[in-house]
Structure formats: C-alpha cells, structure tokens
Short mmCIF file of C-alpha atoms in Angstrom, two decimals:
data_model
loop_
_atom_site.label_atom_id
_atom_site.label_comp_id
_atom_site.label_asym_id
_atom_site.label_seq_id
_atom_site.Cartn_x
_atom_site.Cartn_y
_atom_site.Cartn_z
CA THR A 436 22.83 95.57 144.13
CA VAL A 437 25.65 94.56 146.30
CA PHE A 438 27.96 91.59 147.43
CA GLU A 439 30.14 91.87 150.04
CA GLY A 440 29.94 95.67 148.93
CA GLN A 441 31.00 95.15 145.54
CA ALA A 442 28.29 95.92 143.25
CA LEU A 443 27.54 92.75 140.91
CA ASP A 444 27.04 94.19 137.45
CA THR A 445 27.54 97.85 136.81
CA SER A 446 26.67 98.09 133.63
CA ALA A 447 23.63 100.71 132.00
CA ASP A 448 21.24 98.07 131.25
CA TYR A 449 21.77 96.53 134.99
CA VAL A 450 18.48 95.76 136.36
CA ALA A 451 18.93 94.48 140.19
CA GLY A 452 17.40 91.23 140.57
CA PRO A 453 15.08 89.75 144.46
CA ALA A 454 17.04 90.42 147.41
CA TYR A 455 16.75 86.97 148.19
CA GLN A 456 18.72 86.22 145.04
CA VAL A 457 21.77 87.67 146.34
CA PHE A 458 21.64 86.94 149.27
CA ALA A 459 21.24 83.32 148.19
CA ALA A 460 24.55 83.72 146.11
CA GLU A 461 26.08 85.65 148.63
CA HIS A 462 26.12 82.29 151.16
CA LEU A 463 26.50 79.69 148.15
CA CYS A 464 29.97 81.68 147.37
CA ARG A 465 30.86 80.92 151.00
CA PHE A 466 29.76 77.46 151.01
CA ALA A 467 31.58 77.16 148.15
CA ASN A 468 34.87 78.91 149.65
CA SER A 469 34.73 75.71 152.17
CA GLU A 470 33.50 77.95 154.99
CA ALA A 471 31.80 76.19 158.23
CA SER A 472 29.63 79.13 160.21
CA PHE A 473 26.22 78.85 158.69
CA ASN A 474 22.22 80.15 160.74
CA ALA A 475 19.58 78.39 159.50
CA ARG A 476 18.00 81.17 157.47
CA GLU A 477 21.86 80.74 155.85
CA LEU A 478 21.42 76.85 155.24
CA CYS A 479 18.44 77.25 154.21
CA ALA A 480 19.53 79.55 151.37
CA VAL A 481 22.39 77.23 149.85
CA ASP A 482 20.28 73.76 150.03
CA LEU A 483 17.89 75.29 147.62
CA CYS A 484 20.83 76.64 145.52
CA LEU A 485 21.95 72.65 145.71
CA ALA A 486 19.41 70.81 145.59
CA ASN A 487 19.86 68.92 142.91
CA SER A 488 23.08 66.88 144.44
CA SER A 489 23.59 64.33 146.61
CA HIS A 490 24.94 65.01 149.80
CA ASP A 491 27.86 62.29 148.94
CA GLU A 492 28.37 64.62 146.13
CA ARG A 493 28.47 68.13 148.38
CA HIS A 494 30.79 66.06 150.64
CA ALA A 495 33.61 64.78 149.44
CA TRP A 496 33.53 68.01 146.71
CA TRP A 497 33.48 70.37 150.32
CA GLU A 498 36.38 68.64 151.89
CA GLN A 499 38.74 68.53 148.30
CA VAL A 500 37.89 72.62 148.91
CA LYS A 501 38.54 72.55 152.48
CA ARG A 502 42.41 70.63 152.16
CA CYS A 503 43.44 72.88 148.86
CA ARG A 504 42.46 75.66 151.19
CA ARG A 505 44.21 74.64 154.13
CA ARG A 506 41.15 75.65 156.29
CA PRO A 507 41.61 74.12 159.89
CA GLN A 508 40.70 70.71 160.98
CA GLY A 509 40.50 70.78 164.30
CA ARG A 510 36.36 70.02 164.47
CA PRO A 511 34.62 66.82 163.41
CA VAL A 512 32.75 67.87 160.47
CA PRO A 513 29.52 65.92 161.87
CA THR A 514 29.15 69.18 164.77
CA LEU A 515 30.17 71.56 161.86
CA PRO A 516 27.26 73.13 161.19
CA VAL A 517 27.60 73.30 157.33
CA ALA A 518 26.78 69.43 158.14
CA ALA A 519 23.15 70.32 157.53
CA LEU A 520 24.75 70.61 154.01
CA LEU A 521 26.92 67.89 153.78
CA ILE A 522 25.28 64.66 156.06
CA PRO A 523 22.13 63.25 156.15
CA PRO A 524 20.18 63.99 158.79
CA GLU A 525 20.09 60.66 160.27
CA VAL A 526 24.37 60.49 160.09
CA ARG A 527 24.03 63.69 161.48
CA HIS A 528 22.11 63.33 164.70
CA LYS A 529 24.20 60.00 165.03
CA ALA A 530 27.39 62.00 165.02
CA ARG A 531 26.41 64.33 166.94
CA LEU A 532 25.40 62.19 169.80
CA ASP A 533 28.42 60.58 170.05
CA SER A 534 30.54 63.63 169.84
CA ALA A 535 28.74 65.06 173.22
CA VAL A 536 29.10 61.27 174.47
CA ALA A 537 32.35 61.27 173.64
CA LYS A 538 33.06 65.28 175.32
CA VAL A 539 30.92 64.06 178.81
CA LYS A 540 33.22 61.53 179.39
CA ALA A 541 36.64 63.18 178.33
CA THR A 542 35.82 66.05 180.50
CA LEU A 543 34.02 63.47 183.30
CA ARG A 544 37.89 61.67 183.15
CA ARG A 545 39.71 65.37 183.56
CA ARG A 546 37.04 65.33 186.79
CA ARG A 547 38.58 62.30 187.66
CA MET A 548 34.81 61.26 188.59
CA SER A 549 32.95 58.38 187.41
CA ALA A 550 29.49 59.06 184.90
CA ARG A 551 27.37 56.67 188.39
CA GLN A 552 29.22 59.92 190.37
CA LEU A 553 27.90 62.37 188.36
CA PHE A 554 24.35 60.81 188.17
CA GLY A 555 24.56 61.07 192.13
CA GLN A 556 24.71 64.50 192.25
CA ARG A 557 21.44 64.79 191.67
CA ALA A 558 20.12 61.57 192.37
CA GLY A 559 21.29 61.44 196.15
CA ARG A 560 22.82 58.26 197.55
CA GLY A 561 21.29 55.44 196.50
CA GLY A 562 19.00 57.00 193.80
CA LEU A 563 18.50 55.34 190.40
CA TYR A 564 16.09 58.09 188.21
CA LEU A 565 16.54 61.67 186.96
CA SER A 566 14.06 64.18 185.18
CA THR A 567 15.44 64.95 181.80
CA ALA A 568 15.51 68.50 182.80
CA ASP A 569 17.52 67.68 186.22
CA LEU A 570 19.94 65.41 183.45
CA THR A 571 20.11 68.61 181.73
CA GLU A 572 20.95 71.66 183.80
CA LEU A 573 24.01 68.96 185.08
CA LEU A 574 24.98 68.06 181.82
CA GLN A 575 25.42 72.05 181.35
CA THR A 576 27.78 71.98 184.13
CA LEU A 577 30.09 70.13 182.05
CA GLY A 578 30.45 72.71 179.06
CA LEU A 579 27.65 71.71 176.93
CA SER A 580 26.69 75.06 176.66
CA ASP A 581 23.66 74.19 174.03
CA PRO A 582 21.50 73.23 176.05
CA ILE A 583 19.78 71.15 172.64
CA GLU A 584 22.85 69.18 172.79
CA ALA A 585 22.18 68.30 176.60
CA GLY A 586 18.11 67.76 176.42
CA ARG A 587 19.77 65.11 173.13
CA LEU A 588 22.24 63.57 175.66
CA ALA A 589 19.28 63.37 178.20
CA LEU A 590 16.74 62.44 175.60
CA ALA A 591 18.92 59.55 174.28
CA ALA A 592 19.71 58.14 178.10
CA SER A 593 15.94 58.19 178.95
CA ARG A 594 15.40 56.21 175.23
CA LEU A 595 18.06 53.68 176.32
CA GLY A 596 16.79 53.21 180.47
CA GLY A 597 13.69 52.78 179.60
CA GLY A 598 12.18 55.78 181.59
CA GLU A 599 8.87 57.04 181.99
CA HIS A 600 7.41 59.06 179.02
CA ALA A 601 10.47 59.13 177.02
CA GLY A 602 9.14 61.44 174.41
CA VAL A 603 12.24 60.23 171.58
CA THR A 604 11.90 59.04 168.15
CA GLY A 605 15.40 58.82 167.19
CA ASP A 606 16.90 61.53 167.32
CA PHE A 607 13.84 64.10 167.13
CA MET A 608 12.34 64.79 170.82
CA ASN A 609 8.52 64.97 171.87
CA TRP A 610 8.07 67.50 173.94
CA GLY A 611 4.05 66.65 174.34
CA GLY A 612 4.49 63.91 176.04
CA GLY A 613 5.47 64.59 179.66
CA PRO A 614 8.58 65.32 181.58
CA ALA A 615 10.78 62.14 180.77
CA THR A 616 12.63 59.85 183.48
CA VAL A 617 16.39 59.06 182.88
CA SER A 618 17.72 55.77 185.15
CA LEU A 619 20.94 54.65 186.29
CA ALA A 620 21.07 52.33 183.73
CA GLY A 621 20.33 53.91 180.79
CA PHE A 622 22.79 57.25 181.36
CA LEU A 623 25.68 54.57 182.06
CA LYS A 624 24.67 52.99 178.87
CA LEU A 625 25.06 56.09 176.74
CA MET A 626 27.98 56.65 178.15
CA GLY A 627 29.43 53.04 177.85
CA SER A 628 28.05 53.68 173.78
CA VAL A 629 30.92 55.46 172.49
CA PRO A 630 34.76 54.69 173.48
CA ILE A 631 36.68 57.65 174.70
CA ALA A 632 40.42 58.67 172.74
CA GLY A 633 43.34 59.05 174.95
CA GLY A 634 43.47 62.11 176.59
CA GLU A 635 46.29 64.98 177.00
CA LEU A 636 49.48 63.76 178.29
CA GLU A 637 49.31 63.95 182.00
CA ASP A 638 52.43 64.05 184.70
CA GLU A 639 51.41 60.74 186.40
CA GLU A 640 51.94 62.45 189.74
CA ALA A 641 49.62 64.97 188.82
CA ALA A 642 47.07 62.42 187.42
CA ALA A 643 46.84 60.93 191.14
CA ILE A 644 46.43 63.95 192.62
CA GLU A 645 43.23 64.74 193.79
CA ILE A 646 41.55 68.88 193.34
CA PRO A 647 39.19 69.97 196.67
CA THR A 648 35.74 70.18 195.81
CA SER A 649 33.73 72.20 198.48
CA PRO A 650 34.57 75.89 198.87
CA GLY A 651 35.19 74.79 203.16
CA GLU A 652 38.32 72.78 201.67
CA CYS A 653 39.76 74.58 199.21
CA THR A 654 39.34 77.86 201.90
CA GLN A 655 41.36 75.66 204.12
CA GLU A 656 44.19 74.34 202.01
CA THR A 657 45.01 77.24 199.71
CA ALA A 658 44.81 79.60 202.88
CA MET A 659 47.29 82.22 201.25
CA LYS A 660 49.93 82.99 203.96
CA LEU A 661 52.83 84.71 202.62
CA ASP A 662 55.43 84.39 205.28
CA ALA A 663 55.49 80.47 205.72
CA GLY A 664 53.99 79.47 202.48
CA ARG A 665 56.70 76.00 200.41
CA TRP A 666 55.71 77.49 196.71
CA SER A 667 56.85 80.82 195.41
CA MET A 668 54.10 82.41 193.41
CA ARG A 669 53.94 85.47 191.36
CA LEU A 670 52.66 87.05 188.42
CA VAL A 671 56.48 87.91 186.41
CA ALA A 672 56.50 90.40 183.48
CA HIS A 673 56.68 88.39 179.78
CA THR A 674 58.03 89.66 176.79
CA LYS A 675 57.40 86.54 174.56
CA PHE A 676 53.87 87.04 172.65
CA ALA A 677 52.12 84.50 169.84
CA PRO A 678 49.38 86.10 167.74
CA VAL A 679 45.99 84.70 167.37
CA TRP A 680 43.65 87.22 165.37
CA SER A 681 43.40 90.44 163.95
CA SER A 682 41.37 93.30 163.24
CA VAL A 683 42.52 93.54 160.06
CA ARG A 684 40.36 91.85 157.45
CA VAL A 685 36.90 93.16 159.84
CA PRO A 686 35.23 96.07 157.13
CA GLY A 687 34.55 99.37 158.89
CA HIS A 688 37.21 99.44 161.53
CA GLU A 689 40.37 100.44 159.75
CA ALA A 690 41.74 103.23 161.46
CA ARG A 691 41.15 101.60 164.64
CA PRO A 692 42.85 98.34 164.43
CA PHE A 693 42.87 95.70 167.30
CA CYS A 694 45.09 92.29 167.70
CA ILE A 695 44.87 89.44 170.13
CA TRP A 696 48.34 88.26 171.50
CA ARG A 697 49.19 84.94 173.64
CA ALA A 698 52.02 85.30 175.67
CA GLU A 699 54.48 81.23 174.56
CA VAL A 700 54.99 80.26 177.87
CA ARG A 701 56.09 76.57 176.38
CA GLU A 702 59.64 75.70 176.23
CA THR A 703 61.56 75.55 173.33
CA GLY A 704 62.14 72.63 171.73
CA LEU A 705 66.23 72.58 173.18
CA GLN A 706 65.44 73.19 176.84
CA LYS A 707 62.74 70.29 176.79
CA GLY A 708 65.12 68.11 174.75
CA PHE A 709 67.68 69.18 177.54
CA ARG A 710 65.07 67.68 180.52
CA ASN A 711 64.13 64.71 179.02
CA LEU A 712 68.10 64.01 178.36
CA THR A 713 69.23 64.84 182.01
CA GLY A 714 65.86 63.29 183.97
CA MET A 715 65.63 66.44 185.42
CA LYS A 716 62.21 67.91 186.34
CA SER A 717 61.33 72.04 185.65
CA SER A 718 61.39 73.91 188.45
CA VAL A 719 59.59 76.91 187.76
CA LYS A 720 56.42 76.51 186.18
CA GLN A 721 54.91 79.43 183.91
CA PHE A 722 50.75 79.97 183.38
CA VAL A 723 48.67 82.57 180.91
CA LEU A 724 45.35 83.54 183.66
CA GLY A 725 44.05 84.91 179.56
CA ASP A 726 44.40 85.93 175.87
CA ILE A 727 45.71 89.62 175.72
CA GLY A 728 43.84 92.36 173.68
CA VAL A 729 45.30 95.31 172.79
CA ARG A 730 44.55 98.42 169.99
CA GLY A 731 46.93 98.34 167.04
CA LEU A 732 48.49 95.54 164.99
CA ASP A 733 51.74 95.34 167.02
CA ALA A 734 52.56 93.27 170.00
CA PRO A 735 52.38 93.79 173.32
CA THR A 736 55.82 95.23 174.66
CA ARG A 737 55.28 93.52 177.92
CA GLY A 738 52.23 91.36 180.19
CA LEU A 739 51.21 89.18 183.32
CA VAL A 740 51.83 85.35 183.09
CA LEU A 741 51.56 83.43 186.67
CA GLN A 742 55.01 81.47 187.98
CA ILE A 743 55.17 79.06 190.21
CA LYS A 744 58.41 77.43 192.29
CA ALA A 745 59.64 76.33 194.92
CA ALA A 746 60.01 78.82 197.89
CA GLN A 747 63.50 80.05 199.38
CA ASN A 748 62.48 78.89 202.84
CA PRO A 749 60.02 76.17 203.11
CA PRO A 750 57.81 75.53 205.91
CA ARG A 751 59.71 72.27 208.38
CA GLY A 752 58.03 68.77 207.41
CA LYS A 753 56.37 67.54 204.22
CA GLY A 754 52.57 69.42 204.57
CA LEU A 755 50.24 68.22 202.10
CA ASN A 756 53.14 65.80 200.77
CA LEU A 757 53.43 67.57 196.56
CA SER A 758 56.23 68.18 194.41
CA LEU A 759 55.58 70.53 192.48
CA ASP A 760 52.98 69.57 189.66
CA GLY A 761 51.32 67.96 191.93
CA TRP A 762 50.84 70.92 193.58
CA ILE A 763 49.75 72.36 190.38
CA ALA A 764 47.36 69.41 190.03
CA ARG A 765 45.49 70.36 193.49
CA PHE A 766 45.47 74.00 193.56
CA LEU A 767 45.35 75.44 189.63
CA PRO A 768 43.75 72.88 187.85
CA ARG A 769 43.22 72.89 183.91
CA PRO A 770 40.31 73.87 183.07
CA VAL A 771 37.50 71.23 182.81
CA ALA A 772 36.05 72.53 179.71
CA TYR A 773 35.44 75.73 177.24
CA ARG A 774 32.17 77.80 177.07
CA LEU A 775 32.15 80.06 174.18
CA VAL A 776 30.68 83.67 174.77
CA TRP A 777 31.22 85.97 171.30
CA HIS A 778 32.38 84.63 168.07
CA ASP A 779 32.19 87.25 164.56
CA ARG A 780 33.55 84.98 161.60
CA ARG A 781 35.52 88.13 159.94
CA GLY A 782 38.80 88.83 160.85
CA SER A 783 41.60 86.57 160.35
CA THR A 784 45.67 86.05 161.84
CA SER A 785 47.86 87.29 159.27
CA LYS A 786 47.63 90.31 157.15
CA GLY A 787 45.39 88.70 154.75
CA GLY A 788 47.52 85.88 154.36
CA ALA A 789 47.28 82.37 152.79
CA ASP A 790 46.84 80.84 156.19
CA ALA A 791 43.93 83.71 157.46
CA GLY A 792 41.31 82.16 160.03
CA GLU A 793 37.81 82.07 159.61
CA GLY A 794 36.74 84.11 162.45
CA LEU A 795 37.15 85.04 166.00
CA TYR A 796 35.71 83.10 168.65
CA VAL A 797 35.94 84.07 172.60
CA TRP A 798 35.73 81.08 175.34
CA ARG A 799 35.09 81.24 179.06
CA PRO A 800 37.74 78.49 180.67
CA VAL A 801 34.96 75.89 182.54
CA PRO A 802 36.56 75.59 186.20
CA PRO A 803 36.37 71.92 187.62
CA SER A 804 34.45 73.35 190.45
CA GLU A 805 32.78 76.13 192.46
CA ALA A 806 36.13 76.59 194.60
CA PHE A 807 37.82 77.40 191.57
CA VAL A 808 37.73 80.97 189.12
CA ALA A 809 38.96 81.27 185.53
CA VAL A 810 39.69 85.31 185.35
CA GLY A 811 40.28 85.21 181.65
CA ALA A 812 39.67 84.39 178.13
CA VAL A 813 40.98 82.50 175.82
CA CYS A 814 40.49 83.10 172.06
CA THR A 815 41.05 81.03 168.69
CA THR A 816 40.65 81.60 164.79
CA ASP A 817 38.05 78.13 164.30
CA PRO A 818 34.82 77.05 166.44
CA ALA A 819 36.81 74.51 168.07
CA GLU A 820 37.21 74.69 171.72
CA PRO A 821 41.31 75.61 173.08
CA ARG A 822 43.62 73.02 172.80
CA GLY A 823 47.85 73.41 174.37
CA VAL A 824 46.48 76.43 175.96
CA GLU A 825 48.22 76.45 178.79
CA VAL A 826 45.88 78.80 181.45
CA ARG A 827 45.02 77.69 184.20
CA CYS A 828 42.61 78.16 187.32
CA VAL A 829 42.76 79.85 190.63
CA PRO A 830 41.35 79.85 193.78
CA LYS A 831 38.62 82.16 194.79
CA THR A 832 39.83 82.68 198.18
CA TRP A 833 42.60 84.27 196.59
CA LEU A 834 40.76 86.43 194.61
CA VAL A 835 39.89 90.25 195.78
CA ARG A 836 36.85 91.81 193.52
CA GLY A 837 38.27 94.74 191.34
CA GLY A 838 36.36 98.14 190.96
CA THR A 839 34.33 99.32 187.59
CA LEU A 840 36.01 98.22 184.10
CA GLY A 841 38.46 100.57 181.97
CA PRO A 842 38.13 101.78 179.16
CA ALA A 843 37.18 99.45 175.78
CA LEU A 844 39.80 99.24 173.54
CA TRP A 845 37.56 98.06 170.27
#
C-alpha cells in the first residue's frame, strides 16, 4: 500500500489494509494540511474519520492551521468545498445563497444594470413572471457557471415571491413539484436581501460611460479607421513578467517543465505617486489580453500587451467627446465575471517554497455583452476568481478568425 507514491510501511511483516483506508488517510492528511478543494467522495471519507468532532471544533482547528500555513484567504469559507466538513448544513446553505446574491449584484453593478432590467430581458417589457428555468439560464450569463448555484437562486426567488409550485424547503429543491414561477417582486426582494460591498474604484468619468450592448451599435462605433483614428491602439512588445504557476511539483512532468507568466503593466508606486502629486493623468494605457504559457522554468523574453494612447494626428471635432479613460471603459470593458474552465490542484507558485499555491485554475473572462469577446485566459493558484488583473475584452469587429492552433505546450 502506498501513500502519495511512498510505501506506508516497508517492514517484512507489513500487511496491506483495505484500499478505502489508504484513501481516507490520504485525504484526512490533506484536510490536516488545511487544503480546501475536495470532491464529494473525498468529503465523505474525511467526514467519517472526523465523526466524533463537532463542526465548530473542526472549523476552529482548520482555521488555525490555515493561518499557520499561510494559505490564500481569497474566498469565504462557506463557499469552499471543505465547508461541508466545517460548517453546519443550514448555515452553509444560507452563506452560499448570500454569496451568490452578492456576486449577481456586483456583476449587475459593473454592467450598470438594475435587477429589474435583468429580469425584463426574459420576461419582456412589462413582464412580471419568469420560469425558474429561464431565470437560471439568465443568471448563468452573469458568471454563475454552476447550474446548481443559479438554480438555487431562482428557486429562492420563487419562494420569496410565492410562485406556483415553488418546490423549495429551506435550501433544498423539490423537483417533483412541477415548474416554478418567479415573480419580479420575489426576485427584487432576493436581490435586496444582501448588501453589496464596495466594488473596485474606477475613474468617475469612466464609471458614467455606458458600454454598447447591441452588435449593430458596437459595429458602427468600433469600425477600424486606421487613417482617421482619435486613439492609437497597437500590440507592443513587453519584457516584464510575474510568475503565476509552474509544474515543478506536478508528478511525472519533471523532464518537461511548464510555467505560466503574466505581463506586469501596473504603474510602480513611484510613478503613481508622482502622477497623484502633479495631478496629471496617464497618457498611455497598457492591458493584458491573457496570461502566457511557456515551456521550461525561465520567464519569457518578450510578449505582447495592448497599448492605447492619443493619436498623433487626430481628426477634427469632438467625436464622442470621451477622454482616454472614458473611451477605454466604453470600447475595452473589463470582464463582468470569470468562468472556471479547467483546474488541477497540483503545482505551485515557486520551487517548493512555503508560499506554494494549491494548484492551477484557468479562468475565461466573461465579456459584458455579445458584442465583445475575451481573447485569452487568466490563471490563479487558488479557487477564487481573479482579482486585480488588468485584462480587457475587445469588440468582435476587431478580430479576424485565425487558422489552426499551434502545437501543445504541455
């Protein structure tokens, strides 16, 4: 019997035990190491091992180890898979519901859209009711990639609004009760049940800019006029990168290492302090379109970032009368959310150091409307959505479909 590739006991009289004992011991050790990502089978095995301890005792001990191990603190514990071992079910379900509501409200805020406007996209003008299936699908477009999470919100709204066949008891779903309906009043009541925390600070002028939502409007406004542009936009070479993840600790890949890097485009403290002191706004902006993967452990020698600045010979007139920040907010919007497309718990952010991450999580930015597209992916080493990444979406009209993809890097 082996554990993480090593024999548990090599003595002559050792007799291997049942496979389920080794499985339970392995994931109990992961729990003791304050890891947070477990599937249902792993959670069941660890829960049986901890049957004589209460949720409160487990939670207090796990948090102490987590702080000692300096684990990432990005997501609230109730939203993590390990919460099934640490928090009573009724508390966990309520916390998950509140977290999902806060996520929807934050996304609506970034889109400059009200909950009533969102509801009206499917209910139609003057519509007061939606089916839970329609609302679930609508919520998934806001970045709730888990259909269970989106369905939980829809059914909770149905219960609050007194919809027909609500089929909700506590936080559990009664699928046999028939299709539920959600009223506008119930959905607004649900959205108002959780206060939203302050979002990212944005330029005041940029915050007032509305993003084009229809493909026709976006096509007209973002037509590429290289000979008469007000702003110069190009892909430029970049040589400064920060490490995101490496395959150093991934078993079986020692002979073909792989790393992920991110271009550093944020201003340094000195640059930002000087600009704040003088009151000057930056005349050049740079953004990443996604992270970069390279073979080996060395940083890439160069990469490409998107650069925007004022054109040397702008046309006469005010045009849309937008500053650089306002133009970027309108035509190069931030993602409204991120969808997790792949993950692996192995790997680290360093060569085995104490700050090693939990694994690799690959996220696809979600554009604010169908008129825009994200051309790259963003990676993290923990299951929390990316934060503080200067990534932008671009209008579809700026892109040309390429040929076949190159060879796999890893």
